[in-house]
Short mmCIF file of C-alpha atoms in Angstrom, two decimals:
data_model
loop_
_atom_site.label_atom_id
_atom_site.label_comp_id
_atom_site.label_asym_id
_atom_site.label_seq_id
_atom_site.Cartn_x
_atom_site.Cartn_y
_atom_site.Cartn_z
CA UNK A 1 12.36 -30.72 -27.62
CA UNK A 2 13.40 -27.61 -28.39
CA UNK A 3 14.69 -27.52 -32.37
CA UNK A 4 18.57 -25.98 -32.58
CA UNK A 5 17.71 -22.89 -34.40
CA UNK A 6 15.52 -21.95 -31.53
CA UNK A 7 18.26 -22.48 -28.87
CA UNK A 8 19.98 -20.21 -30.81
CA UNK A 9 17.60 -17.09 -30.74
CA UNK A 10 16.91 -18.27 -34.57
CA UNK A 11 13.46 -19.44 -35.52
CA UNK A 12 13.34 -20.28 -39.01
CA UNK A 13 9.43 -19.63 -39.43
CA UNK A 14 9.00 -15.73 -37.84
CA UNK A 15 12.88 -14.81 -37.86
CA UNK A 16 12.97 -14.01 -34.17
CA UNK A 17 16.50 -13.01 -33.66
CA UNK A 18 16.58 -13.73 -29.74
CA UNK A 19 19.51 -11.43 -28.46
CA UNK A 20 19.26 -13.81 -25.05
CA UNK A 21 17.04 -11.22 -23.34
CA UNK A 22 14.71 -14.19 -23.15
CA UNK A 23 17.56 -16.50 -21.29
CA UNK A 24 17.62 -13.94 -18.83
CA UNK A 25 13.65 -13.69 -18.73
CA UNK A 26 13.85 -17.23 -16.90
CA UNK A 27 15.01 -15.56 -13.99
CA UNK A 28 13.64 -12.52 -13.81
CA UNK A 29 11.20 -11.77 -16.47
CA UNK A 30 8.73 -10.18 -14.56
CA UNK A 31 10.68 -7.63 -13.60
CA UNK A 32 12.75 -6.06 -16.76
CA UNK A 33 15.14 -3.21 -16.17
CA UNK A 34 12.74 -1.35 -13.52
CA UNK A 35 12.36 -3.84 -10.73
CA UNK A 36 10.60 -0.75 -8.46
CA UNK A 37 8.01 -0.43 -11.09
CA UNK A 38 6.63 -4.13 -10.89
CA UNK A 39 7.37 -4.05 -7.54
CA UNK A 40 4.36 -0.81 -7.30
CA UNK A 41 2.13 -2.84 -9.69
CA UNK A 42 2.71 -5.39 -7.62
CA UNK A 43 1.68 -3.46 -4.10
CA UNK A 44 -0.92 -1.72 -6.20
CA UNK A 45 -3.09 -5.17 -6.27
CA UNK A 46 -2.04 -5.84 -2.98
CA UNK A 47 -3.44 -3.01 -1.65
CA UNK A 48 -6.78 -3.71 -3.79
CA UNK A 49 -6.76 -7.03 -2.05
CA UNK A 50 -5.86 -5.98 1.88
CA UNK A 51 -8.32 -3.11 1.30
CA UNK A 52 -11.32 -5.28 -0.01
CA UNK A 53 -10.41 -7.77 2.81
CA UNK A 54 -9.78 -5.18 5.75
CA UNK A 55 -11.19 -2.14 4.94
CA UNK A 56 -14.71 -2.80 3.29
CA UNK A 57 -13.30 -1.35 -0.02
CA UNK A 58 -15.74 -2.12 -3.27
CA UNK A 59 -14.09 -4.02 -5.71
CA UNK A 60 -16.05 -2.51 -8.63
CA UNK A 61 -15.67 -3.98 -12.52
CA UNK A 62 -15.11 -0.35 -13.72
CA UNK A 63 -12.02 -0.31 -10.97
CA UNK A 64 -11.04 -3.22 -12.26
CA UNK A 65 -10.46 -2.20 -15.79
CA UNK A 66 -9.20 0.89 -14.48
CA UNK A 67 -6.80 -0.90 -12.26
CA UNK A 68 -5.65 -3.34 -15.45
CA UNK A 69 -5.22 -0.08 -17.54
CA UNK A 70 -2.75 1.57 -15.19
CA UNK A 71 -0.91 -1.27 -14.38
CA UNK A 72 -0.15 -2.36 -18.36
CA UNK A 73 0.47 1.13 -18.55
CA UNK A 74 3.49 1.06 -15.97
CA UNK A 75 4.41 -2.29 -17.59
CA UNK A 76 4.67 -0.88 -21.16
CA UNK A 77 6.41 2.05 -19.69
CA UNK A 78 8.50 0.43 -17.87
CA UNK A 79 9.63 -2.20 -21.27
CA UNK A 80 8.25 -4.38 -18.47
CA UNK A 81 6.49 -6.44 -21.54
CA UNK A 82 8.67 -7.85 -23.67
CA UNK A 83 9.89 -10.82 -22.29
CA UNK A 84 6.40 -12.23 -21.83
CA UNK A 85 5.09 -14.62 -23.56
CA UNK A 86 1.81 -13.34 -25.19
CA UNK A 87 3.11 -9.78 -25.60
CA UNK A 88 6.57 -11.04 -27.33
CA UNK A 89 4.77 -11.13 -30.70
CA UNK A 90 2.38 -7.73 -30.16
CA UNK A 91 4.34 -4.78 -32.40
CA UNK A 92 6.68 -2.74 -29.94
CA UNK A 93 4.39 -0.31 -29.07
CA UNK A 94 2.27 -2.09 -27.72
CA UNK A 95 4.73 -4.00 -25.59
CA UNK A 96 6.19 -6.66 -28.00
CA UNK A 97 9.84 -7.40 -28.28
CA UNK A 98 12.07 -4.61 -29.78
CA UNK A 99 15.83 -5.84 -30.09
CA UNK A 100 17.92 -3.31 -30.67
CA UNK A 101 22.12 -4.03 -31.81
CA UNK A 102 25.04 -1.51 -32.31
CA UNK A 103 26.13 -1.07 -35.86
CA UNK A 104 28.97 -2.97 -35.17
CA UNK A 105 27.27 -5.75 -33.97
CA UNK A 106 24.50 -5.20 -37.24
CA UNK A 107 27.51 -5.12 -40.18
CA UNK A 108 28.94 -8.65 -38.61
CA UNK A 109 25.58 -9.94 -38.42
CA UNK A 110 25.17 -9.31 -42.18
CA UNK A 111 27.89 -10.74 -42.92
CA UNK A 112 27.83 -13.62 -40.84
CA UNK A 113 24.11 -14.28 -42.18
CA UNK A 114 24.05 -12.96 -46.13
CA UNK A 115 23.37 -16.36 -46.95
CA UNK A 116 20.13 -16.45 -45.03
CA UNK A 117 16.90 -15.84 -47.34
CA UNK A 118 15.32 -15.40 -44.18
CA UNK A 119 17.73 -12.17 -43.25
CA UNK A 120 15.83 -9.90 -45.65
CA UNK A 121 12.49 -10.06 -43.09
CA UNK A 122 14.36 -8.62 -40.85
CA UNK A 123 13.64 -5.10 -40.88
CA UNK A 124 16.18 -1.94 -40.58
CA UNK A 125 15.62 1.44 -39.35
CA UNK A 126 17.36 4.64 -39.32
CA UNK A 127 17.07 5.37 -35.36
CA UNK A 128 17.73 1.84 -34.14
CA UNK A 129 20.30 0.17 -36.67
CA UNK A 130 18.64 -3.24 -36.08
CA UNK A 131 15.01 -3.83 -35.17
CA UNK A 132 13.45 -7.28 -35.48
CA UNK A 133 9.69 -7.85 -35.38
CA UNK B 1 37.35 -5.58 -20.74
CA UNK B 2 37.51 -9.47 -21.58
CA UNK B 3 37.04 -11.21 -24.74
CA UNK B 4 33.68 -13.39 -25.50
CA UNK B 5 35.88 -16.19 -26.57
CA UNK B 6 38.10 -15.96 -22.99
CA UNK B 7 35.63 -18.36 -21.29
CA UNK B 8 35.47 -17.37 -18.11
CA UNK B 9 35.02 -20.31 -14.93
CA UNK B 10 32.76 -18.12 -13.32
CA UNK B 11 30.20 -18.88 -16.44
CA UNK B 12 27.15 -20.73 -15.22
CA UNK B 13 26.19 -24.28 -16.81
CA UNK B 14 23.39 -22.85 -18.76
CA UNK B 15 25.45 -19.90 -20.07
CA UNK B 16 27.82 -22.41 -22.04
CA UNK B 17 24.81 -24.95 -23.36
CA UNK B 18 22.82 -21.93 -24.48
CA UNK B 19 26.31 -20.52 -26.23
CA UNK B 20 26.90 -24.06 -28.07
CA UNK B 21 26.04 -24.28 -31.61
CA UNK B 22 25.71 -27.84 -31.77
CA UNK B 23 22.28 -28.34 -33.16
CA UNK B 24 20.33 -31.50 -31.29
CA UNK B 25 19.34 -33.22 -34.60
CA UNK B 26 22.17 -33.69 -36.00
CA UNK B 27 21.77 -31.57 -38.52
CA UNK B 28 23.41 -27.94 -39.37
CA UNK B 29 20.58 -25.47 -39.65
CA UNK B 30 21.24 -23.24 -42.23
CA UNK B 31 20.87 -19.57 -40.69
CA UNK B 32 23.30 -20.95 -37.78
CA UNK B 33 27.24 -20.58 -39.14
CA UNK B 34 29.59 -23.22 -38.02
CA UNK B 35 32.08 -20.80 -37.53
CA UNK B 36 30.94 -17.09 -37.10
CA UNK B 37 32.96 -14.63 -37.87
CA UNK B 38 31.88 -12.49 -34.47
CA UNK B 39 33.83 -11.18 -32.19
CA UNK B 40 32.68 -8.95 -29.01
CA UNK B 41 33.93 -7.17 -26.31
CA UNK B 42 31.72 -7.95 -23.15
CA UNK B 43 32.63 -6.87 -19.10
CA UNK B 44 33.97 -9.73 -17.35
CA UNK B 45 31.16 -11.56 -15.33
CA UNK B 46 30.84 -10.70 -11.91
CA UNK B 47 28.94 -11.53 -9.26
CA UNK B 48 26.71 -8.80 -9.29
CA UNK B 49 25.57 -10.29 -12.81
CA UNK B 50 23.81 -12.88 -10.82
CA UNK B 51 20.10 -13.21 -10.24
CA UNK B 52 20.68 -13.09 -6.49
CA UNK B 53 18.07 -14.04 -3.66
CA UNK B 54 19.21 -10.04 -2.50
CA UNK B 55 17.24 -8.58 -5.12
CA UNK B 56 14.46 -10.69 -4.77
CA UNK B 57 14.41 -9.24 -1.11
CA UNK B 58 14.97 -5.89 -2.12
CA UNK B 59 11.88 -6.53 -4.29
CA UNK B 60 9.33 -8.25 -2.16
CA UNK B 61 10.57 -5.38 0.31
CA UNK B 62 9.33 -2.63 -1.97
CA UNK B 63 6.13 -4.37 -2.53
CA UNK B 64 5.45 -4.28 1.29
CA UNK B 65 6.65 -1.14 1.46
CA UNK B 66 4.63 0.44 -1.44
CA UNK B 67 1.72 -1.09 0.07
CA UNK B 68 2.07 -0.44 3.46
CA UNK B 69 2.78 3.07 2.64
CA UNK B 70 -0.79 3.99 1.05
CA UNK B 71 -2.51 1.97 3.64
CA UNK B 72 -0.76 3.64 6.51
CA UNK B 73 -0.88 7.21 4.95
CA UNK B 74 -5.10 6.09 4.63
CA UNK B 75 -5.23 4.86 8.36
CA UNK B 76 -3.28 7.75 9.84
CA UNK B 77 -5.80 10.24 8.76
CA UNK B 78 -8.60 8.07 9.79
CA UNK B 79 -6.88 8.03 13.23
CA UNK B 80 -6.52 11.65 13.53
CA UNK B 81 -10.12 12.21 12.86
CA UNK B 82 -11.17 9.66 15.19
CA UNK B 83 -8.87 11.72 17.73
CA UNK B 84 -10.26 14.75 17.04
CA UNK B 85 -13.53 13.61 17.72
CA UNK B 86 -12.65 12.63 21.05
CA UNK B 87 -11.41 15.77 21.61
CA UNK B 88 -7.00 13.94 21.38
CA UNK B 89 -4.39 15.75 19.85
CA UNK B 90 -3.36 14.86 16.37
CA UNK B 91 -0.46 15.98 14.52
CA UNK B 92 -1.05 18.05 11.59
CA UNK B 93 0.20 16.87 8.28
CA UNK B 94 3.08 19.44 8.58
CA UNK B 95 4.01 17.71 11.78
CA UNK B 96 3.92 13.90 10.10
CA UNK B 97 6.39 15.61 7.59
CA UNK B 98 8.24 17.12 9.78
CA UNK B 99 9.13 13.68 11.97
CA UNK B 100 9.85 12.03 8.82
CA UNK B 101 12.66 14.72 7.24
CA UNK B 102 14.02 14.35 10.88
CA UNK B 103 13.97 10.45 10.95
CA UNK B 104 16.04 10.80 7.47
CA UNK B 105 18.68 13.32 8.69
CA UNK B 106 19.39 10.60 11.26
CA UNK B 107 19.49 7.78 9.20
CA UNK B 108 21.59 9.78 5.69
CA UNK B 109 24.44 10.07 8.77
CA UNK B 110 23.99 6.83 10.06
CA UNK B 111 24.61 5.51 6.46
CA UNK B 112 27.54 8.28 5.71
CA UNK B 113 29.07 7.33 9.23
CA UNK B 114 28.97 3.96 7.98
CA UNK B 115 30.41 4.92 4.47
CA UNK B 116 33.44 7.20 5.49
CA UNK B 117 34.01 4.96 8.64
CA UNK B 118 34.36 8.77 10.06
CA UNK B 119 32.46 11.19 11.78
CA UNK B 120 29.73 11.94 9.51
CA UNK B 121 28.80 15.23 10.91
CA UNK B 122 32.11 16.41 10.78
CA UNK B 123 32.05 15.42 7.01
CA UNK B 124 28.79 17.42 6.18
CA UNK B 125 30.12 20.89 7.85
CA UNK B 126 33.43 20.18 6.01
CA UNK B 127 31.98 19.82 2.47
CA UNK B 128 28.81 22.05 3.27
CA UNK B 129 31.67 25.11 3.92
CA UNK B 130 33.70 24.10 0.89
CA UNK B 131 30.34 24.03 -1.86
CA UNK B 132 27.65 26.50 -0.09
CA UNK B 133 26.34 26.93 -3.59
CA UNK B 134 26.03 23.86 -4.50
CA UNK B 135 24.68 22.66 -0.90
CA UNK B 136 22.14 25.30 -2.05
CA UNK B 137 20.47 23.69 -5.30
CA UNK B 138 18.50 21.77 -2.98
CA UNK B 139 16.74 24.17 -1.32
CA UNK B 140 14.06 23.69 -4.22
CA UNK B 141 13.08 20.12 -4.47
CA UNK B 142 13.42 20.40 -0.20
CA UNK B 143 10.50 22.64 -0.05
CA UNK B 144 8.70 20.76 -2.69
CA UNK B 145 9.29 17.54 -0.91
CA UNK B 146 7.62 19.56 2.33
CA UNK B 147 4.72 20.51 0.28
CA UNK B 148 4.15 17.36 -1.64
CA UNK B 149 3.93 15.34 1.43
CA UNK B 150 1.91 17.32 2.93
CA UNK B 151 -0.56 17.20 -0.02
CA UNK B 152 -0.18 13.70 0.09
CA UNK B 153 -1.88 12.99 2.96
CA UNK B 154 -4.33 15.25 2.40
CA UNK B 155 -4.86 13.33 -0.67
CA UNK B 156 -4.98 9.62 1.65
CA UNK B 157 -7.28 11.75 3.74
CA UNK B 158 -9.85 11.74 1.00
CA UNK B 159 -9.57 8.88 -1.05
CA UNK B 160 -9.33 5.07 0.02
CA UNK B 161 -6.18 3.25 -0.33
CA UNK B 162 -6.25 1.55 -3.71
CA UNK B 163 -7.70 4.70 -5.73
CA UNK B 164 -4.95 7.18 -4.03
CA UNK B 165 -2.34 4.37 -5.25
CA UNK B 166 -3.56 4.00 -8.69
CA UNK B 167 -3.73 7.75 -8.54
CA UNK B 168 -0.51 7.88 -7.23
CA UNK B 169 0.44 6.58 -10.95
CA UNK B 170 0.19 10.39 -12.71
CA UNK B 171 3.26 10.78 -11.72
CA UNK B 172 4.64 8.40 -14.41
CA UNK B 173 2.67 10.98 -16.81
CA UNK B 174 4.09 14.08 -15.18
CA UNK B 175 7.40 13.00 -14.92
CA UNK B 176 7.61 11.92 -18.54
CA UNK B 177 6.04 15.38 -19.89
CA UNK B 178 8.36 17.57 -17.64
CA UNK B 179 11.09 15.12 -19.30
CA UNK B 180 9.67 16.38 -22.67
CA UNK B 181 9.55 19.89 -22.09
CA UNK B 182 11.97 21.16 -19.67
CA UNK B 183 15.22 18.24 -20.67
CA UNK B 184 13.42 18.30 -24.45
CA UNK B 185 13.52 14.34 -23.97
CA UNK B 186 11.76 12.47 -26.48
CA UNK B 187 9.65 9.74 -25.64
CA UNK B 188 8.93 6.71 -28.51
CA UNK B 189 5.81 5.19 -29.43
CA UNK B 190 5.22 2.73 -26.99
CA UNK B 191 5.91 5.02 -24.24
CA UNK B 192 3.59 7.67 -25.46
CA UNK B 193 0.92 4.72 -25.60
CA UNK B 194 1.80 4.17 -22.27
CA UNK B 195 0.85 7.48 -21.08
CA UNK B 196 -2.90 7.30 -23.08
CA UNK B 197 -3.37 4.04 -21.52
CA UNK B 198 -2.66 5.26 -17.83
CA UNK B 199 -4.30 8.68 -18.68
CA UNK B 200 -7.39 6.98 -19.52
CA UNK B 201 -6.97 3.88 -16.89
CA UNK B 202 -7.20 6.60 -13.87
CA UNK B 203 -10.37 8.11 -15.84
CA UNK B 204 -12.12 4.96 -15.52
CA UNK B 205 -10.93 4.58 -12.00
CA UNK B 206 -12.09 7.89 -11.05
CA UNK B 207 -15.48 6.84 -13.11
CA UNK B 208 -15.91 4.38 -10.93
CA UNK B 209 -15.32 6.12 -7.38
CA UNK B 210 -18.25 8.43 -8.97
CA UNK B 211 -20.11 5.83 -9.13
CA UNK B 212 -19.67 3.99 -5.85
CA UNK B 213 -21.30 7.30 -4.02
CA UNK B 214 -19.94 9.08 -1.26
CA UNK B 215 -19.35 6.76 1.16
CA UNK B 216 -16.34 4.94 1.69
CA UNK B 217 -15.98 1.56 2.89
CA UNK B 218 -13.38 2.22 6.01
CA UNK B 219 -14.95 4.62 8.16
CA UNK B 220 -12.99 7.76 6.80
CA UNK B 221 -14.16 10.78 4.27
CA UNK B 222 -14.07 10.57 0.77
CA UNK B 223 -13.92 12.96 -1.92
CA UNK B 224 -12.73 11.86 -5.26
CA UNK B 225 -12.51 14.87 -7.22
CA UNK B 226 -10.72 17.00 -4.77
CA UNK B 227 -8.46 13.80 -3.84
CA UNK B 228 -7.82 13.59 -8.07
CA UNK B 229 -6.92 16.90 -7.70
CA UNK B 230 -4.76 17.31 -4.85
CA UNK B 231 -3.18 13.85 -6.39
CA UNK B 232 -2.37 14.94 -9.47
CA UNK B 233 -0.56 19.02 -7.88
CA UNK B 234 1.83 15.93 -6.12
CA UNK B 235 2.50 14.34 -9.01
CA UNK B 236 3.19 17.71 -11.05
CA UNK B 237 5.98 18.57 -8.20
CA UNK B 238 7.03 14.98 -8.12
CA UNK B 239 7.73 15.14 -11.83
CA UNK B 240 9.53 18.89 -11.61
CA UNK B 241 11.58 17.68 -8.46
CA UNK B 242 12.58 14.46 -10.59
CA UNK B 243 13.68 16.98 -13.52
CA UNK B 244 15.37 19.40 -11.49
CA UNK B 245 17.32 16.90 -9.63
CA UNK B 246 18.36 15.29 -12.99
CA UNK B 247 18.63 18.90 -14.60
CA UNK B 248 20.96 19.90 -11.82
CA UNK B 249 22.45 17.93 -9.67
CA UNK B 250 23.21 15.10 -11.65
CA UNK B 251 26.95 14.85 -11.77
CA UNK B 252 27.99 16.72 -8.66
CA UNK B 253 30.95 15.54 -6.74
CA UNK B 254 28.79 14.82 -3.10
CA UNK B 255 27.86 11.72 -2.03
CA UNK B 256 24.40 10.76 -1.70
CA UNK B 257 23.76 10.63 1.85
CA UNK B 258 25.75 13.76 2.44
CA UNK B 259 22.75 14.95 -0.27
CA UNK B 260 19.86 13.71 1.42
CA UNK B 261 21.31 14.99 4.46
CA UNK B 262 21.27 18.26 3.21
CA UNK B 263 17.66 17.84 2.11
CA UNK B 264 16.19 16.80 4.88
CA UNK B 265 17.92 19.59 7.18
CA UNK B 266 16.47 22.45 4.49
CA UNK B 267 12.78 20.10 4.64
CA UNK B 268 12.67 20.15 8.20
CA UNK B 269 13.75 23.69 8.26
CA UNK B 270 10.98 24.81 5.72
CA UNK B 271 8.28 21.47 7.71
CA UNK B 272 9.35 22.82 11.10
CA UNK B 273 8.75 26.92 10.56
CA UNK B 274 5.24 25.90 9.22
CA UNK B 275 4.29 24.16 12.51
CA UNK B 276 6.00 26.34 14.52
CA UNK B 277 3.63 29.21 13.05
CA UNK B 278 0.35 27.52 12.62
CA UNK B 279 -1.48 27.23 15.47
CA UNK B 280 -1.20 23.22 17.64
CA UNK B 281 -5.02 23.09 18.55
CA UNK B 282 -6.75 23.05 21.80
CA UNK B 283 -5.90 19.86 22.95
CA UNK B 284 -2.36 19.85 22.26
CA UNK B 285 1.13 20.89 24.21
CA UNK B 286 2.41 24.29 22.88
CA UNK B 287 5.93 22.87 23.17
CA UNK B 288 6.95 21.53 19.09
CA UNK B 289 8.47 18.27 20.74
CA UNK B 290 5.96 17.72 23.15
CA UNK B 291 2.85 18.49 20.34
CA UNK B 292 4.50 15.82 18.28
CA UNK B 293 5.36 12.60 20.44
CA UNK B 294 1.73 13.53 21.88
CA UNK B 295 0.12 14.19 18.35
CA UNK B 296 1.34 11.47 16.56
CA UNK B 297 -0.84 7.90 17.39
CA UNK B 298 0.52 4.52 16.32
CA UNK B 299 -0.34 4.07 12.67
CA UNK B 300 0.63 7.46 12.27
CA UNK B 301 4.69 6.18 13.86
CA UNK B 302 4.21 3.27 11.49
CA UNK B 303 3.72 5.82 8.32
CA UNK B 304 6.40 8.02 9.77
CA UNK B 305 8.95 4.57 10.00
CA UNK B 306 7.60 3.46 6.43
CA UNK B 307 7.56 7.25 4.55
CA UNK B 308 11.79 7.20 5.97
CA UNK B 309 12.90 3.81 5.14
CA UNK B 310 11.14 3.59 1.91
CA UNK B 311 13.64 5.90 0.04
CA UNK B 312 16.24 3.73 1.34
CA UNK B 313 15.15 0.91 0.27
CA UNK B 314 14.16 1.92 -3.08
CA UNK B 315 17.61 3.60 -3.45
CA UNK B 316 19.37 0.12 -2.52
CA UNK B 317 16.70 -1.96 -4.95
CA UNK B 318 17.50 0.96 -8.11
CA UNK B 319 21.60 0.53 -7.35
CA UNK B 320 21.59 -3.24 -6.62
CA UNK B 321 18.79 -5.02 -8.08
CA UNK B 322 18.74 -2.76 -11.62
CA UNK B 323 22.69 -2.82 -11.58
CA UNK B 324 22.45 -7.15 -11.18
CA UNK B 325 19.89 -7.11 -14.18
CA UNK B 326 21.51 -4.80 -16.37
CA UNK B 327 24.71 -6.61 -16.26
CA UNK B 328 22.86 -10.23 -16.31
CA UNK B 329 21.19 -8.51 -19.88
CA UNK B 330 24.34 -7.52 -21.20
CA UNK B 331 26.87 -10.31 -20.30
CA UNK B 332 24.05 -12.57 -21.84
CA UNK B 333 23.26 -10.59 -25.04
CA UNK B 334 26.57 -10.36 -26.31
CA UNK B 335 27.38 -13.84 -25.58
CA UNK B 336 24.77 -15.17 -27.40
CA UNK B 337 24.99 -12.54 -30.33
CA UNK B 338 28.50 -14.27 -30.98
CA UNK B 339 26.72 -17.38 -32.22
CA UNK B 340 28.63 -20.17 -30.37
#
């Protein structure tokens, strides 16, 4: 069952302030704010497969890799990433979860949570008022 | 603009469970407030917030498309050799271009007929006469267009289908570093990690066409350094044409298809002076229209159909799906950020 502070975007343990991007991930996590760009990873491996099939094309180890390496590259590009499950906790450049909130949003939040210990983990930057690991 | 607290009967059933703070134990957590003092301002939900079935046909669309489009670009070529070697015509690359820029003249005023509910040609002169200049800032990416399609299939002409689309990829880099230097963009971290990671992902693709020797596995030539090559010159003026369009002719008053219209009259212009000069071949009719319904052979129509309606569709996927998402993100963030 899932514990209330975690239906809430609060987890008590690693202070994952869940903004609901990963309500909307049930739906459509896959594809993020760039549907075109999963759609070409997509059609990339489709094309690996029909041409392996069809055309006699050698599905090599080294095209592999390649192949993976270009297509996490258009993922993390694309902020494809973050609402996946293994990458949610990798640091944001490397595809985890970056949640970013308007100072508005960020001076309620601090005042609506001062009381939380667990508040201070959260981590503030000067570019993006609010970033949560 | 509504209020969060306005609930709204178009909210779905799992919008208002996730929104309650009642916790399922029984007991008050202490980093949830009973009461938060949060108030935000949030668009009303609409339909287009939805995860609709359209997108996921717009999507699975673009995959087939994407696909289709390296695979036909890969057989075409193959056909036209085979054609030359028994001594057909074949349609140059120019002339594949040149089809397609036509094909998307017809279909920009199909779609502006059906978005003035007027005549659409009338509607091009008119606005063409009233902004010449501006009709004019497209004469650049137009001729680009020409040449990068061109290039393109000499690209598919030497590399097999899955190495020209992973190749294809460089144009992510380009893009981004004509971003950086002619818009003076700046990219963060995790986007410049991107660009290693793809950088050195088509190294060890192009490793391993080395590798594999000369031969490729469909009948048709391969040459993987001149194919990187001619790749990565349509990638550079994919990336310029993506900055100059942003650079320039973002925020101008004409409507897309009355745009594209204009771009594909200046590509075939530029598409159909090249064939018209360069010489049809032995085999072929001298007349242009005859040279090109003979020239062209079946996979080649089907790359011609695919090349046309692929901007189209990934126009409608970029306004409608990325529009549905966008809101879907937003309507859902703030709703949850007000903490029941």
């Amino acid at each position: 069952m899932t514990s209330p502070s975690r239906r809430h975007g609060l987890r008590e343990d690693g202070v994952e302030f869940n903004t609901g991007l990963s309500l909307v991930s049930r739906r459509a996590r896959l594809t993020g704010r760039h549907p075109h760009r999963f759609a070409t990873s997509v059609a990339i491996l489709v094309v690996a497969l029909v041409s392996a099939a069809f055309f006699g094309f050698a599905l090599s180890g080294l095209f592999f890799l390649g192949g993976c390496g270009v297509v996490y590259a258009i993922f993390l590009y694309g902020d494809l990433l973050q609402n996946m499950g293994p990458c949610a906790k990798c640091p944001p450049c490397l595809g985890g979860r970056e949640v970013v909130a308007s100072p508005k949003v960020v001076e309620k939040l601090e005042r609506t949570l001062s009381s939380s210990s667990s508040f201070d983990k959260v981590r503030r930057r000067s570019d993006s008022p609010l970033t949560l690991p | 603009m509504s209020h969060v607290r306005q609930r709204s009967p178009r909210q779905s059933v799992d919008e208002d469970s996730m929104a309650s703070p009642a916790p399922m134990d029984g007991t008050a957590s202490p980093f949830i407030p009973k009461k938060p003092d949060i108030t935000l301002q949030m668009p009303p939900p609409t339909k287009e917030g939805r995860f609709s079935l359209l997108k996921g046909v717009l999507l699975a669309g673009v995959v087939v498309q994407n696909a289709a489009m390296n695979v036909t670009a890969r057989w075409s070529r193959i056909e036209a050799l085979e054609r030359e070697e028994q001594g057909i015509c074949h349609a140059s690359p120019g002339a594949v271009v040149l089809v397609i820029e036509s094909m998307k003249i017809f279909l920009s005023l199909l779609f502006l007929a059906v978005e003035l509910r007027a005549n659409p040609i009338t509607s091009v002169v008119r606005t063409t006469m009233k902004n010449p200049l501006e009709c004019l800032k497209v004469v650049v990416p137009a001729v680009l267009y020409v040449i990068q399609n061109q290039l393109l299939l000499v690209a598919a002409a030497n590399l097999e289908a899955p190495v020209l689309g992973l190749f294809g990829q460089l144009k992510i880099l380009t893009t981004a570093l004509c971003s950086v230097v002619l818009l003076g963009r700046q990219l963060g971290k995790r986007r410049w990690v991107a660009l290693y990671v793809l950088t050195a992902g088509i190294a060890t693709v192009q490793a391993s066409q080395m590798h594999s020797g000369s031969e490729s596995g469909d009948n048709g030539a391969k040459n993987v350094p001149l194919g990187l090559l001619v790749t990565f010159v349509v990638a550079s003026l994919s990336g310029f044409s993506g900055v100059y369009f942003e650079k320039v002719l973002k925020g101008s008053p004409m409507s897309l298809w009355t745009r594209n219209v204009h771009l594909a009259l200046f590509s075939v212009f530029t598409a159909g002076s090249q064939v018209y000069s360069s010489p049809n071949g032995a085999s072929c009719p001298a007349a242009l229209i005859d040279y090109v319904l003979e020239g062209l052979g079946p996979v080649a129509w089907a790359y011609v159909l695919i090349q046309a309606g692929g901007g189209l569709l990934i126009a409608a996927v970029i306004k409608y799906a990325d529009n549905i998402l966008k809101a879907s993100v937003t309507q859902r963030t703030l709703k949850l950020l007000q903490l029941g």
